[in-house]
Short mmCIF file of C-alpha atoms in Angstrom, two decimals:
data_model
loop_
_atom_site.label_atom_id
_atom_site.label_comp_id
_atom_site.label_asym_id
_atom_site.label_seq_id
_atom_site.Cartn_x
_atom_site.Cartn_y
_atom_site.Cartn_z
CA MET A 1 171.89 56.27 66.92
CA MET A 2 175.36 54.84 67.27
CA GLU A 3 176.83 58.02 65.76
CA VAL A 4 174.99 60.24 68.29
CA LEU A 5 175.72 58.30 71.47
CA PRO A 6 179.22 57.37 72.62
CA PRO A 7 179.74 53.75 73.73
CA VAL A 8 178.08 52.86 77.05
CA ARG A 9 180.16 50.02 78.45
CA LEU A 10 178.27 47.95 81.01
CA GLU A 11 181.50 47.18 82.85
CA ASP A 12 181.61 50.87 83.81
CA PHE A 13 178.29 50.46 85.63
CA ASP A 14 179.16 47.43 87.67
CA TYR A 15 179.69 47.10 91.40
CA GLU A 16 179.78 44.24 93.88
CA LEU A 17 176.42 43.68 95.58
CA PRO A 18 176.73 41.06 98.34
CA PRO A 19 173.63 38.80 98.44
CA GLU A 20 173.08 39.58 102.12
CA ARG A 21 172.52 43.25 101.23
CA ILE A 22 169.45 42.42 99.11
CA ALA A 23 166.43 43.00 101.36
CA GLN A 24 164.23 39.91 101.59
CA HIS A 25 161.53 41.49 103.75
CA PRO A 26 160.19 45.03 104.14
CA LEU A 27 160.53 47.00 107.35
CA PRO A 28 157.52 46.90 109.70
CA GLU A 29 156.90 50.63 109.11
CA ARG A 30 157.14 51.84 105.53
CA ASP A 31 158.47 55.33 106.17
CA ARG A 32 161.14 54.29 108.69
CA CYS A 33 163.53 53.09 106.02
CA ARG A 34 166.81 54.93 105.55
CA LEU A 35 167.04 57.71 102.96
CA LEU A 36 170.35 58.68 101.39
CA VAL A 37 170.12 62.23 100.03
CA ALA A 38 172.57 62.84 97.19
CA ASP A 39 172.86 66.43 95.96
CA HIS A 40 174.70 66.44 92.66
CA ARG A 41 174.88 70.25 92.65
CA ARG A 42 177.24 70.23 95.62
CA ARG A 43 178.33 66.56 95.49
CA GLN A 44 177.09 66.18 99.05
CA LEU A 45 175.64 63.13 100.78
CA ALA A 46 173.43 63.11 103.87
CA HIS A 47 171.73 60.34 105.82
CA HIS A 48 168.09 60.58 106.87
CA ILE A 49 165.00 58.46 107.35
CA PHE A 50 162.23 58.52 104.77
CA ALA A 51 159.71 60.11 107.14
CA GLU A 52 161.84 63.29 107.07
CA LEU A 53 161.04 63.87 103.39
CA PRO A 54 158.79 66.93 104.05
CA GLN A 55 161.82 68.72 105.51
CA LEU A 56 164.07 67.74 102.59
CA VAL A 57 161.98 68.73 99.55
CA PRO A 58 161.47 72.51 99.24
CA ALA A 59 158.05 74.04 98.64
CA PRO A 60 156.51 74.50 96.20
CA SER A 61 157.66 71.26 94.59
CA LEU A 62 155.67 68.61 92.74
CA LEU A 63 155.92 64.86 93.30
CA VAL A 64 154.82 62.62 90.43
CA ARG A 65 153.71 59.11 91.43
CA ASN A 66 152.79 55.95 89.54
CA ILE A 67 149.33 54.78 90.65
CA THR A 68 149.53 51.35 89.04
CA ARG A 69 148.36 48.48 91.21
CA VAL A 70 150.20 45.16 91.39
CA VAL A 71 147.98 42.26 90.38
CA HIS A 72 148.46 38.88 92.06
CA ALA A 73 149.49 37.48 88.71
CA ARG A 74 151.30 34.32 89.85
CA LEU A 75 149.09 31.22 89.81
CA PHE A 76 149.55 27.59 90.83
CA LEU A 77 147.26 25.22 88.93
CA ARG A 78 146.91 21.46 88.58
CA LYS A 79 147.00 19.25 85.52
CA PRO A 80 144.38 16.47 85.23
CA THR A 81 147.09 14.10 86.47
CA GLY A 82 147.54 16.21 89.61
CA GLY A 83 150.90 17.68 88.62
CA LEU A 84 151.54 21.26 89.74
CA VAL A 85 152.08 24.03 87.19
CA GLU A 86 153.22 27.56 88.01
CA LEU A 87 152.43 30.42 85.68
CA LEU A 88 152.84 34.17 85.64
CA LEU A 89 150.57 36.37 83.55
CA LEU A 90 152.69 38.50 81.24
CA ALA A 91 150.40 40.29 78.78
CA PRO A 92 146.95 39.88 77.22
CA THR A 93 146.96 38.65 73.63
CA SER A 94 144.93 41.73 72.68
CA GLY A 95 144.11 45.08 74.27
CA SER A 96 145.70 46.81 77.23
CA ALA A 97 146.63 45.18 80.52
CA ASP A 98 144.29 47.33 82.63
CA ALA A 99 141.36 46.52 80.33
CA ALA A 100 142.21 42.81 80.39
CA PHE A 101 142.45 42.71 84.19
CA GLY A 102 139.04 44.38 84.32
CA ALA A 103 137.50 41.86 81.91
CA THR A 104 135.14 38.96 82.58
CA PRO A 105 135.70 35.51 81.01
CA PRO A 106 136.90 34.31 78.64
CA VAL A 107 140.31 36.01 78.30
CA GLU A 108 143.57 35.02 76.61
CA TRP A 109 147.01 35.77 78.01
CA GLU A 110 150.63 35.07 77.32
CA CYS A 111 152.15 33.50 80.41
CA LEU A 112 155.49 32.41 81.73
CA LEU A 113 155.05 28.70 82.38
CA ARG A 114 156.85 26.30 84.69
CA GLY A 115 155.82 22.66 84.61
CA ARG A 116 156.51 19.32 82.95
CA ARG A 117 154.93 17.63 79.92
CA LEU A 118 152.76 20.56 78.91
CA ARG A 119 151.18 20.33 75.47
CA PRO A 120 148.51 22.25 73.55
CA GLY A 121 145.09 21.23 74.77
CA THR A 122 146.18 20.61 78.35
CA VAL A 123 143.58 21.86 80.84
CA LEU A 124 144.85 23.42 84.06
CA SER A 125 142.62 24.27 87.01
CA VAL A 126 142.49 25.55 90.56
CA GLU A 127 139.60 25.82 93.01
CA ALA A 128 139.42 27.65 96.34
CA ASP A 129 136.99 29.76 98.37
CA GLY A 130 134.11 28.68 96.14
CA LEU A 131 135.91 29.98 93.02
CA ARG A 132 136.96 27.88 90.03
CA LEU A 133 139.50 28.78 87.37
CA HIS A 134 140.24 26.75 84.22
CA ALA A 135 142.99 27.46 81.71
CA VAL A 136 143.41 25.75 78.35
CA LEU A 137 146.91 25.70 76.91
CA HIS A 138 146.91 26.70 73.23
CA GLU A 139 150.57 27.26 72.40
CA VAL A 140 153.85 26.84 74.24
CA SER A 141 157.38 27.74 73.16
CA HIS A 142 160.51 28.19 75.28
CA GLY A 143 158.53 28.52 78.49
CA ILE A 144 156.09 31.12 77.14
CA ALA A 145 152.51 29.92 76.62
CA ARG A 146 149.21 31.27 75.35
CA LEU A 147 146.31 30.25 77.57
CA ARG A 148 142.56 30.83 77.50
CA PHE A 149 141.06 31.43 80.94
CA GLU A 150 137.49 30.89 82.12
CA TRP A 151 136.19 31.01 85.67
CA ASP A 152 133.19 30.81 87.90
CA PRO A 153 131.46 33.05 88.94
CA PRO A 154 131.62 34.62 85.46
CA ASP A 155 130.57 38.10 86.61
CA MET A 156 133.85 38.51 88.53
CA THR A 157 136.68 40.39 86.80
CA LEU A 158 140.07 38.79 86.33
CA ALA A 159 141.67 41.21 88.81
CA GLU A 160 139.03 40.34 91.43
CA LEU A 161 139.57 36.63 90.84
CA LEU A 162 143.33 36.96 91.21
CA GLU A 163 142.89 38.75 94.54
CA HIS A 164 141.57 35.40 95.82
CA LEU A 165 143.45 32.78 93.80
CA GLY A 166 146.66 34.53 92.79
CA HIS A 167 149.97 35.02 94.54
CA VAL A 168 152.06 38.18 94.84
CA PRO A 169 154.66 38.17 92.01
CA LEU A 170 157.71 38.99 94.11
CA PRO A 171 160.90 39.88 92.19
CA PRO A 172 163.26 37.00 91.31
CA TYR A 173 165.92 38.24 93.75
CA VAL A 174 163.52 37.88 96.71
CA ARG A 175 164.45 34.30 97.52
CA ARG A 176 161.32 33.18 99.30
CA SER A 177 157.67 32.38 98.69
CA ASP A 178 155.16 35.16 99.00
CA GLN A 179 153.45 35.54 102.37
CA PRO A 180 150.05 37.03 103.28
CA ALA A 181 151.76 40.22 104.48
CA ASP A 182 153.21 40.81 101.00
CA ARG A 183 149.72 41.56 99.70
CA GLN A 184 149.91 44.82 101.62
CA HIS A 185 153.66 45.42 101.71
CA TYR A 186 154.25 44.96 97.96
CA GLN A 187 151.67 47.61 97.07
CA THR A 188 151.80 51.39 97.36
CA VAL A 189 149.18 53.06 99.55
CA TYR A 190 148.05 55.09 96.53
CA ALA A 191 147.79 52.18 94.05
CA ARG A 192 144.62 52.50 91.96
CA ILE A 193 144.76 50.86 88.52
CA PRO A 194 145.32 47.06 88.41
CA SER A 195 147.84 46.64 85.61
CA SER A 196 151.31 45.58 86.80
CA VAL A 197 153.19 42.42 87.74
CA ALA A 198 155.84 44.38 89.66
CA ALA A 199 155.54 47.27 92.09
CA PRO A 200 156.86 50.82 91.56
CA THR A 201 159.04 50.18 94.59
CA ALA A 202 160.10 53.75 95.37
CA GLY A 203 156.48 54.39 96.27
CA LEU A 204 156.39 51.59 98.86
CA HIS A 205 157.92 53.93 101.47
CA PHE A 206 155.02 56.37 101.53
CA THR A 207 152.29 56.21 104.18
CA GLU A 208 148.98 58.05 104.29
CA ARG A 209 150.37 60.14 107.14
CA LEU A 210 153.49 61.08 105.18
CA LEU A 211 151.39 62.07 102.15
CA ARG A 212 149.35 64.41 104.37
CA GLU A 213 152.50 65.92 105.89
CA LEU A 214 153.92 66.59 102.43
CA GLU A 215 150.72 68.32 101.36
CA HIS A 216 150.75 70.45 104.53
CA ALA A 217 154.36 71.39 103.71
CA GLY A 218 153.27 72.80 100.34
CA ILE A 219 154.25 69.83 98.18
CA GLY A 220 151.86 68.89 95.38
CA PHE A 221 151.14 65.56 93.71
CA ALA A 222 150.39 64.45 90.16
CA ASP A 223 149.42 60.93 89.13
CA VAL A 224 150.55 58.88 86.15
CA CYS A 225 150.21 55.19 85.40
CA LEU A 226 152.87 53.06 83.76
CA HIS A 227 152.11 49.34 83.61
CA ILE A 228 155.18 47.49 84.86
CA GLY A 229 155.87 44.16 83.20
CA LEU A 230 158.25 41.33 83.96
CA ASP A 231 160.76 42.81 81.48
CA THR A 232 161.64 45.40 84.11
CA PHE A 233 163.92 42.67 85.57
CA LYS A 234 165.41 41.79 82.17
CA PRO A 235 169.23 41.89 82.40
CA VAL A 236 171.38 43.78 79.93
CA ARG A 237 173.34 41.13 78.04
CA ALA A 238 175.15 43.41 75.61
CA ALA A 239 178.62 44.66 76.53
CA ASP A 240 177.59 48.04 75.10
CA ALA A 241 174.17 49.22 76.34
CA ARG A 242 173.47 50.85 72.98
CA PHE A 243 172.85 47.36 71.61
CA HIS A 244 170.30 46.43 74.29
CA ARG A 245 166.70 46.11 73.13
CA MET A 246 164.57 48.14 75.56
CA HIS A 247 161.19 46.72 76.50
CA SER A 248 157.94 48.51 75.78
CA GLU A 249 155.54 49.52 78.55
CA ALA A 250 152.03 50.93 78.36
CA LEU A 251 151.27 54.24 80.06
CA MET A 252 148.28 56.41 80.86
CA VAL A 253 148.28 60.06 81.95
CA PRO A 254 145.00 61.84 82.80
CA ARG A 255 144.39 65.28 81.31
CA GLU A 256 144.21 66.57 84.90
CA THR A 257 147.83 65.52 85.43
CA LEU A 258 148.86 67.32 82.25
CA GLU A 259 147.19 70.48 83.56
CA ILE A 260 148.91 70.13 86.95
CA LEU A 261 152.28 69.76 85.24
CA LEU A 262 151.67 72.79 83.03
CA HIS A 263 150.57 74.94 85.98
CA PHE A 264 153.70 73.91 87.89
CA LEU A 265 156.08 74.55 84.99
CA ARG A 266 154.62 78.02 84.38
CA SER A 267 154.97 79.07 88.02
CA PRO A 268 157.96 81.39 88.65
CA GLU A 269 158.10 80.24 92.28
CA ARG A 270 158.31 76.54 91.47
CA ARG A 271 161.13 74.44 92.89
CA TRP A 272 161.63 70.77 92.06
CA LEU A 273 159.72 68.36 89.88
CA VAL A 274 160.40 65.08 91.68
CA ALA A 275 159.68 61.69 90.13
CA ILE A 276 158.76 58.94 92.58
CA GLY A 277 160.52 56.01 90.98
CA THR A 278 162.05 55.26 87.62
CA THR A 279 158.67 54.39 86.09
CA SER A 280 157.48 57.95 86.76
CA VAL A 281 160.70 59.24 85.17
CA ARG A 282 160.12 57.19 82.05
CA THR A 283 156.53 58.40 81.80
CA LEU A 284 157.34 62.08 82.29
CA GLU A 285 160.24 62.15 79.88
CA SER A 286 158.21 60.23 77.28
CA LEU A 287 155.52 62.91 77.50
CA TYR A 288 158.06 65.57 76.62
CA TRP A 289 159.33 63.78 73.51
CA HIS A 290 155.79 63.11 72.35
CA GLY A 291 155.14 66.84 72.67
CA VAL A 292 158.27 67.66 70.66
CA ARG A 293 157.15 65.39 67.84
CA LEU A 294 153.73 67.04 67.88
CA LEU A 295 155.31 70.50 67.65
CA ARG A 296 157.25 69.34 64.63
CA ARG A 297 153.96 68.19 63.13
CA GLU A 298 155.15 64.70 62.34
CA PRO A 299 152.03 63.40 60.51
CA SER A 300 152.10 59.91 61.98
CA VAL A 301 152.18 61.41 65.49
CA TRP A 302 149.53 64.12 65.16
CA ASP A 303 147.04 61.86 63.37
CA SER A 304 147.29 58.99 65.85
CA PRO A 305 145.25 59.07 69.10
CA HIS A 306 148.00 57.10 70.85
CA LEU A 307 151.38 58.14 72.21
CA GLN A 308 154.26 56.04 70.97
CA VAL A 309 157.85 56.82 71.94
CA GLY A 310 160.63 54.71 70.45
CA GLN A 311 163.84 53.63 72.13
CA TRP A 312 165.97 56.23 70.36
CA ASP A 313 163.49 59.05 69.63
CA ALA A 314 164.95 61.31 72.31
CA TYR A 315 168.49 61.04 70.97
CA ARG A 316 167.35 61.66 67.41
CA LEU A 317 165.40 64.74 68.47
CA GLN A 318 167.92 66.24 70.89
CA THR A 319 170.43 66.86 68.09
CA THR A 320 168.48 70.04 67.24
CA ALA A 321 167.13 72.99 69.26
CA LEU A 322 164.49 71.83 71.73
CA PRO A 323 161.39 73.65 73.02
CA PRO A 324 160.78 74.36 76.72
CA ALA A 325 158.96 71.62 78.60
CA ALA A 326 155.78 73.70 79.01
CA GLU A 327 155.58 74.27 75.25
CA ALA A 328 155.86 70.53 74.57
CA LEU A 329 153.11 69.74 77.08
CA GLU A 330 150.87 72.47 75.64
CA ALA A 331 151.14 70.70 72.29
CA ILE A 332 149.90 67.52 73.95
CA GLY A 333 146.90 69.45 75.29
CA GLU A 334 146.06 70.58 71.74
CA TRP A 335 146.47 67.03 70.47
CA LEU A 336 144.10 65.71 73.16
CA GLY A 337 141.54 68.32 72.15
CA HIS A 338 141.93 67.44 68.47
CA HIS A 339 141.15 63.79 69.21
CA ARG A 340 138.60 64.61 71.95
CA LEU A 341 140.51 62.55 74.50
CA GLY A 342 140.39 62.80 78.28
CA ARG A 343 143.70 61.07 78.85
CA ILE A 344 146.97 60.19 77.16
CA GLU A 345 147.44 56.52 76.38
CA GLY A 346 150.19 54.75 74.55
CA THR A 347 153.49 52.92 74.86
CA THR A 348 157.09 53.91 75.47
CA GLU A 349 160.37 52.19 74.74
CA LEU A 350 162.44 55.18 75.90
CA MET A 351 165.89 54.11 77.06
CA ILE A 352 167.66 56.63 79.27
CA LEU A 353 171.43 56.31 79.03
CA PRO A 354 174.34 58.51 80.14
CA GLY A 355 174.29 61.38 77.67
CA TYR A 356 170.52 61.73 77.85
CA GLN A 357 169.28 65.29 78.47
CA TYR A 358 166.54 65.32 81.13
CA GLN A 359 163.70 67.67 80.23
CA LEU A 360 161.24 67.45 83.14
CA CYS A 361 162.73 65.65 86.14
CA ASP A 362 164.80 67.68 88.60
CA ALA A 363 165.08 65.01 91.27
CA LEU A 364 164.29 61.35 91.77
CA ILE A 365 163.20 59.24 94.73
CA THR A 366 164.32 55.69 94.08
CA ASN A 367 165.63 52.53 95.70
CA PHE A 368 169.12 51.13 95.12
CA HIS A 369 169.32 49.15 91.90
CA GLN A 370 171.16 46.14 90.55
CA PRO A 371 174.57 46.52 88.93
CA ARG A 372 174.70 46.60 85.12
CA SER A 373 170.97 47.39 84.88
CA THR A 374 169.04 49.88 82.75
CA LEU A 375 167.82 51.48 85.99
CA LEU A 376 171.39 52.21 87.09
CA LEU A 377 172.05 53.73 83.66
CA LEU A 378 169.01 55.99 84.14
CA ILE A 379 170.46 57.18 87.45
CA ALA A 380 173.87 57.80 85.91
CA ALA A 381 172.18 59.95 83.27
CA LEU A 382 170.65 62.05 86.06
CA ILE A 383 173.63 62.53 88.39
CA GLY A 384 176.63 61.54 86.27
CA ASP A 385 179.51 59.61 87.81
CA PHE A 386 178.35 60.83 91.23
CA TRP A 387 176.34 57.59 91.29
CA ARG A 388 179.56 55.77 92.24
CA GLU A 389 179.95 57.81 95.42
CA VAL A 390 176.27 57.34 96.24
CA TYR A 391 176.40 53.55 95.91
CA ALA A 392 179.77 53.23 97.64
CA GLU A 393 178.40 55.20 100.59
CA ALA A 394 175.21 53.13 100.70
CA LEU A 395 177.20 49.90 100.76
CA ALA A 396 179.65 51.21 103.36
CA GLN A 397 176.84 52.39 105.65
CA GLY A 398 174.80 49.20 105.51
CA TYR A 399 171.86 50.31 103.38
CA ARG A 400 169.43 47.63 102.18
CA PHE A 401 169.17 47.20 98.41
CA LEU A 402 166.53 46.52 95.73
CA SER A 403 162.73 46.31 95.95
CA TYR A 404 162.24 45.91 99.71
CA GLY A 405 165.32 47.97 100.56
CA ASP A 406 166.10 51.55 101.52
CA ALA A 407 165.68 54.67 99.38
CA SER A 408 167.62 57.57 97.93
CA LEU A 409 166.72 61.13 96.99
CA LEU A 410 168.85 62.08 93.99
CA ILE A 411 168.98 65.83 93.26
CA SER A 412 170.25 66.72 89.80
CA GLU A 413 172.07 69.85 88.69
CA ARG A 414 168.79 70.97 87.08
CA ALA A 415 167.16 71.51 90.49
CA ARG A 416 166.42 75.14 91.36
#
C-alpha cells in the first residue's frame, strides 16, 4: 500500500499536551462536560455543553453507539508466599471475548502480568465476599502470561466473578488507583455486552435523560459492539504511520442495526450519520468494506460466515469505482441470509489515515486524543488539517483531555 498512500509523518500529528490537562476524574454530572463543535464545512468552532446536543444535531439524524461493557479485568492475587501479583486479562486463548466472559470455569486467558519470581506452575489466588479464585500460571514471556482460572462458586460466569473481585482497568494515563465510583463512571449508561478492557469514552457523556431528549428531537439510534482491547493505548512507534501494525478488534453488529442503517441511508430526508466514538467509526467503516468485497464476489469473503477486514483493504479497494453505502450494506444482508445468520461477527484491523475516504460517517462525537496516536490520525482523515485549529482552541480554552475529559462534535464536509 506504500504506492497508494503518501507518507504519513507522525511529527505532523504532534502537539504539546501538558500533564495537568489530562483529566484524572470525571465530572459529577456526565452531560455537563464541555463540547467543542467543529464544523469543517465552514471551518467554524463553537463552544457548548454536552447536554445541548439535541439542539446541535439536526433531525432526522442517526447516532451509532458501541454497547460494549467494560469488564473489571484488573486483578490482584497472592502467591503462596504472600507476594502480590497484578494482572490484566487481555484475551481468551480461544473463542471470542464476550463468550469467554460469559463462561463458567475453567477458562484460559492471556494476561499482562506484574510481579516477581513468577514461573510456570505458580498458583495465584484471591478470596473475598465468599468467592474464591485460583489461577495457575502455564507460560510467561516478556510480561505476558497464559493462565488457567478456576473459581468457586462454579456456576458463576467470569464476568459476574470479576464484578466482585476485579478492579476497573483505568487507562495508563489516569495516574491513580481505581475507586468505587469508577465502576459507574467508567461505563456508558447503555453498556450491554461484557467484552472490553477499556471504555468507549465518547459515550460516557450520555445520560438516560439526554438519550430521551435526543429521541424526542427526532434523532435515532443504532447499536454496534466493538470489543476494545488494551492495544487501543498502543503508541505509534514508527516515524511513518504507514509502517505501524494496527491491532485487531472483534466486532458484532445485529441484523436489526443493519436494517436501521439501510433505512436511514435510503431516506431522502436523512441528515447526519453520527458515530459516537472512534470504535463506532471503525465498526461502521469496516462494514462498508466488507460489503464492497462481497459485491466483488471475492470467494474467501462470500464463503466465510465471518467478517474480516485487513489493515489496508480500504486503500486497496478505493483505487477503483466504489458502490454507494446502501448497496454495500444490502450485500451484507444477502450474505447474512446465505449463511442464515442473525448478526455480523468478525474482526477488523482497519487503519484510518489521512487520505482515507469515509463512506458512512458524516460526523463524530469524540473526546480529545493523545498526540501522535492512531485516533488523532482518524480525526485528521475526517476533518483534514482543521484538527490543528480544533486542538489549539481546546488547549487555549482549558478543555480537559483524554478518557475522562471533555468532548467534541466533528462535522465533516460529507454532512448534509
